[in-house]
Coordinates of C-alpha atoms in Angstrom, one line a residue:
Chain A
K1239 CA -10.9 47.1 -57.6
Q1240 CA -11.7 49.5 -60.4
E1241 CA -15.1 51.1 -60.4
V1242 CA -16.6 53.0 -63.3
T1243 CA -19.4 55.5 -62.8
Q1244 CA -21.5 57.4 -65.3
I1245 CA -23.5 60.4 -64.3
P1246 CA -26.3 61.2 -65.1
A1247 CA -28.1 57.9 -65.6
A1248 CA -30.5 59.6 -68.0
L1249 CA -30.4 62.8 -70.0
S1250 CA -33.0 64.4 -72.3
V1251 CA -32.1 67.3 -74.6
P1252 CA -33.8 69.1 -77.5
E1253 CA -32.4 68.5 -81.0
G1254 CA -29.4 70.6 -81.9
E1255 CA -28.0 71.0 -78.4
N1256 CA -24.3 70.2 -77.7
L1257 CA -24.0 67.9 -74.7
V1258 CA -21.4 66.2 -72.5
L1259 CA -21.5 62.8 -71.0
N1260 CA -19.3 61.9 -68.0
C1261 CA -17.4 58.8 -67.1
S1262 CA -15.4 58.5 -63.8
F1263 CA -13.0 55.7 -62.7
T1264 CA -11.4 55.1 -59.4
D1265 CA -8.0 53.7 -60.4
S1266 CA -6.0 55.9 -62.7
A1267 CA -3.8 52.9 -63.8
I1268 CA -5.8 52.2 -67.0
Y1269 CA -4.5 50.9 -70.3
N1270 CA -7.2 52.5 -72.4
L1271 CA -10.8 53.8 -72.3
Q1272 CA -13.5 53.1 -74.9
W1273 CA -16.9 54.8 -75.5
F1274 CA -19.8 52.8 -76.9
R1275 CA -23.4 53.3 -77.8
Q1276 CA -26.0 50.6 -77.3
D1277 CA -29.5 50.7 -78.9
P1278 CA -32.3 48.8 -77.1
G1279 CA -31.9 45.0 -77.2
K1280 CA -28.8 45.3 -79.4
G1281 CA -25.0 44.9 -79.1
L1282 CA -22.6 47.7 -78.6
T1283 CA -21.2 50.0 -81.3
S1284 CA -17.8 51.3 -80.7
L1285 CA -17.5 55.1 -80.9
L1286 CA -14.0 56.1 -79.8
L1287 CA -11.0 54.5 -78.1
I1288 CA -8.5 56.5 -76.2
Q1289 CA -5.1 55.0 -75.2
S1290 CA -3.8 55.9 -71.8
S1291 CA -1.1 58.1 -73.4
Q1292 CA -3.6 60.2 -75.3
R1293 CA -5.7 63.1 -74.1
E1294 CA -8.5 63.1 -76.7
Q1295 CA -9.9 61.5 -79.8
T1296 CA -12.4 62.9 -82.4
S1297 CA -14.7 61.3 -84.8
G1298 CA -17.2 63.4 -86.7
R1299 CA -19.5 65.2 -84.2
L1300 CA -18.0 63.2 -81.3
N1301 CA -15.0 64.2 -79.1
A1302 CA -13.8 62.2 -76.2
S1303 CA -11.2 63.4 -73.7
L1304 CA -9.3 61.6 -71.0
D1305 CA -7.8 62.9 -67.8
K1306 CA -6.1 60.0 -66.1
S1307 CA -4.9 61.9 -63.1
S1308 CA -8.4 63.0 -62.1
G1309 CA -10.0 59.7 -63.2
R1310 CA -12.4 61.3 -65.7
S1311 CA -13.4 61.1 -69.3
T1312 CA -16.0 63.1 -71.2
L1313 CA -17.8 62.4 -74.4
Y1314 CA -18.9 65.6 -76.2
I1315 CA -21.6 65.3 -78.8
A1316 CA -22.1 68.4 -81.0
A1317 CA -25.4 69.4 -82.6
S1318 CA -27.3 66.4 -81.3
Q1319 CA -29.8 64.6 -83.5
P1320 CA -32.7 62.2 -82.7
G1321 CA -30.6 59.4 -84.1
D1322 CA -28.2 59.9 -81.3
S1323 CA -30.8 58.6 -78.8
A1324 CA -29.2 55.5 -77.2
T1325 CA -27.4 54.4 -74.1
Y1326 CA -23.8 55.5 -74.0
L1327 CA -21.3 53.3 -72.1
C1328 CA -17.7 53.9 -71.2
A1329 CA -15.3 51.0 -70.5
V1330 CA -11.8 50.9 -69.1
K1331 CA -9.1 48.2 -69.5
S1332 CA -7.3 48.1 -66.1
G1333 CA -4.8 45.3 -65.4
N1334 CA -6.2 42.4 -67.4
Q1335 CA -9.8 43.2 -66.6
F1336 CA -12.4 45.2 -68.4
Y1337 CA -14.8 47.4 -66.5
F1338 CA -18.0 49.1 -67.8
G1339 CA -20.0 51.9 -66.5
T1340 CA -23.8 51.5 -66.2
G1341 CA -24.4 54.0 -68.9
T1342 CA -26.2 57.2 -69.6
S1343 CA -29.5 56.9 -71.5
L1344 CA -29.7 59.8 -73.9
T1345 CA -33.0 61.0 -75.5
V1346 CA -32.8 63.7 -78.2
I1347 CA -36.2 65.3 -78.6
P1348 CA -37.0 66.4 -82.2
Chain B
E865 CA -16.2 43.2 -94.0
A866 CA -18.4 41.0 -91.8
G867 CA -18.7 41.9 -88.2
V868 CA -18.6 39.8 -85.1
T869 CA -21.3 37.1 -85.3
Q870 CA -22.9 35.1 -82.5
S871 CA -25.2 32.1 -82.5
P872 CA -27.8 31.3 -81.5
T873 CA -29.7 34.6 -81.3
H874 CA -31.9 33.2 -78.5
L875 CA -31.5 30.2 -76.3
I876 CA -34.0 28.8 -73.8
K877 CA -32.8 26.2 -71.3
T878 CA -34.1 24.8 -68.1
R879 CA -32.4 25.0 -64.8
G880 CA -29.5 22.5 -64.4
Q881 CA -28.9 22.1 -68.2
Q882 CA -25.8 23.2 -70.1
A883 CA -25.7 26.0 -72.7
T884 CA -23.2 26.5 -75.4
L885 CA -22.8 29.9 -77.1
R886 CA -20.7 30.6 -80.1
C887 CA -18.8 33.6 -81.5
S888 CA -16.9 34.3 -84.7
P889 CA -14.6 37.3 -84.6
I890 CA -13.9 39.8 -87.3
S891 CA -11.5 38.3 -89.8
G892 CA -7.9 39.1 -88.7
H893 CA -8.9 39.6 -85.1
T894 CA -7.1 37.3 -82.6
S895 CA -8.6 38.5 -79.3
V896 CA -12.1 37.5 -78.2
Y897 CA -13.9 38.7 -75.1
W898 CA -17.1 37.5 -73.5
Y899 CA -19.5 39.7 -71.3
Q900 CA -22.7 39.1 -69.5
Q901 CA -25.4 41.8 -69.4
A902 CA -28.0 40.9 -66.9
L903 CA -31.0 43.1 -66.3
G904 CA -30.1 45.9 -64.0
L905 CA -26.4 44.9 -63.5
G906 CA -24.7 46.3 -66.5
L907 CA -21.9 44.6 -68.5
Q908 CA -19.8 42.2 -66.5
F909 CA -16.5 40.9 -67.9
L910 CA -16.5 37.1 -68.2
L911 CA -13.6 35.8 -70.2
W912 CA -10.8 36.9 -72.5
Y913 CA -9.0 34.8 -75.1
D914 CA -6.0 35.7 -77.2
E915 CA -4.2 33.5 -79.6
G916 CA -6.0 30.4 -78.3
E917 CA -5.1 31.0 -74.7
E918 CA -7.3 32.2 -71.8
R919 CA -5.8 35.5 -70.7
N920 CA -8.1 36.3 -67.8
R921 CA -11.5 35.7 -66.4
G922 CA -13.9 37.9 -64.4
N923 CA -15.5 37.2 -61.1
F924 CA -17.7 34.3 -62.2
P925 CA -17.8 30.7 -61.0
P926 CA -16.0 27.8 -62.8
R927 CA -19.2 26.6 -64.4
F928 CA -18.6 29.4 -66.8
S929 CA -15.9 28.2 -69.2
G930 CA -14.9 28.5 -72.8
R931 CA -12.3 28.1 -75.4
Q932 CA -10.9 29.6 -78.5
F933 CA -10.3 27.6 -81.6
P934 CA -7.4 27.7 -84.0
N935 CA -9.5 29.9 -86.4
Y936 CA -10.0 32.3 -83.4
S937 CA -13.7 31.6 -83.1
S938 CA -14.8 31.0 -79.5
E939 CA -17.3 29.1 -77.5
L940 CA -18.8 29.9 -74.1
N941 CA -20.1 27.0 -72.0
V942 CA -22.3 27.5 -69.0
N943 CA -22.9 24.3 -66.9
A944 CA -25.5 23.7 -64.3
L945 CA -27.6 26.6 -65.4
E946 CA -29.3 28.8 -62.7
L947 CA -32.2 31.2 -63.1
E948 CA -29.9 34.1 -62.5
D949 CA -27.8 33.2 -65.6
S950 CA -30.6 34.6 -67.7
A951 CA -29.0 37.5 -69.5
L952 CA -27.7 38.9 -72.8
Y953 CA -24.3 37.4 -73.5
L954 CA -22.1 39.6 -75.7
C955 CA -19.0 38.6 -77.5
A956 CA -16.4 41.2 -78.8
S957 CA -13.2 40.9 -80.8
S958 CA -10.2 43.1 -81.3
F959 CA -7.2 43.0 -83.7
R960 CA -4.8 42.6 -80.8
T961 CA -5.0 43.2 -77.1
G962 CA -5.5 46.8 -76.3
Y963 CA -7.1 47.6 -79.7
E964 CA -10.7 48.7 -80.2
Q965 CA -13.3 46.1 -79.3
Y966 CA -16.1 45.4 -81.7
F967 CA -19.2 43.7 -80.4
G968 CA -21.6 41.1 -81.8
P969 CA -25.4 41.3 -81.5
G970 CA -25.4 39.0 -78.5
T971 CA -27.2 35.8 -77.5
R972 CA -30.1 36.1 -75.2
L973 CA -30.1 33.2 -72.8
T974 CA -33.3 32.5 -70.8
V975 CA -33.2 29.9 -68.0
T976 CA -36.6 28.6 -66.8

């Protein structure tokens, strides 16, 4: 069974720092991996989708990489801003199931 | 373009009752997914519908069921409600299977 882990569970950084969030999965047979952010009490906002054949995707200040062989993905956030404060979740499609990590809660301090 | 919509926003039921939650996908999207986000448990995959058919379900009992209508909207039914069914239920849609999933704001179900 696929297991998705996100470490650390919480992260606090000063505004302007570049940071990396980590996502690990146990079964490399994935179809795709998607990164989301979730604001308190709200639904999820899609950030980036990486297909299994891709190595990375970029959108603005965000860059996500995928290394299937090692079962890892990273989300790089450049020049962090207070508005980036949220919980970041990664999810993989594996077989016909969808597995989410428990998220990293990010706080960007002004 | 309108996003994924869900109704109702909040739902309060008593133990043993039935709950019906509704989801309208983004126009043009044919796949709909349901997830449960219970406190402290993270998002758990519930059901996946595509082109009107149930494609797969997560590790939930049969009292969780649903359907997808010809207009691709979807309904989640939870029978014989239990206290532990209290959670945020999120619906997502995608253009086709394997494409980016877009989430609705969720329905918060409280079982008393």
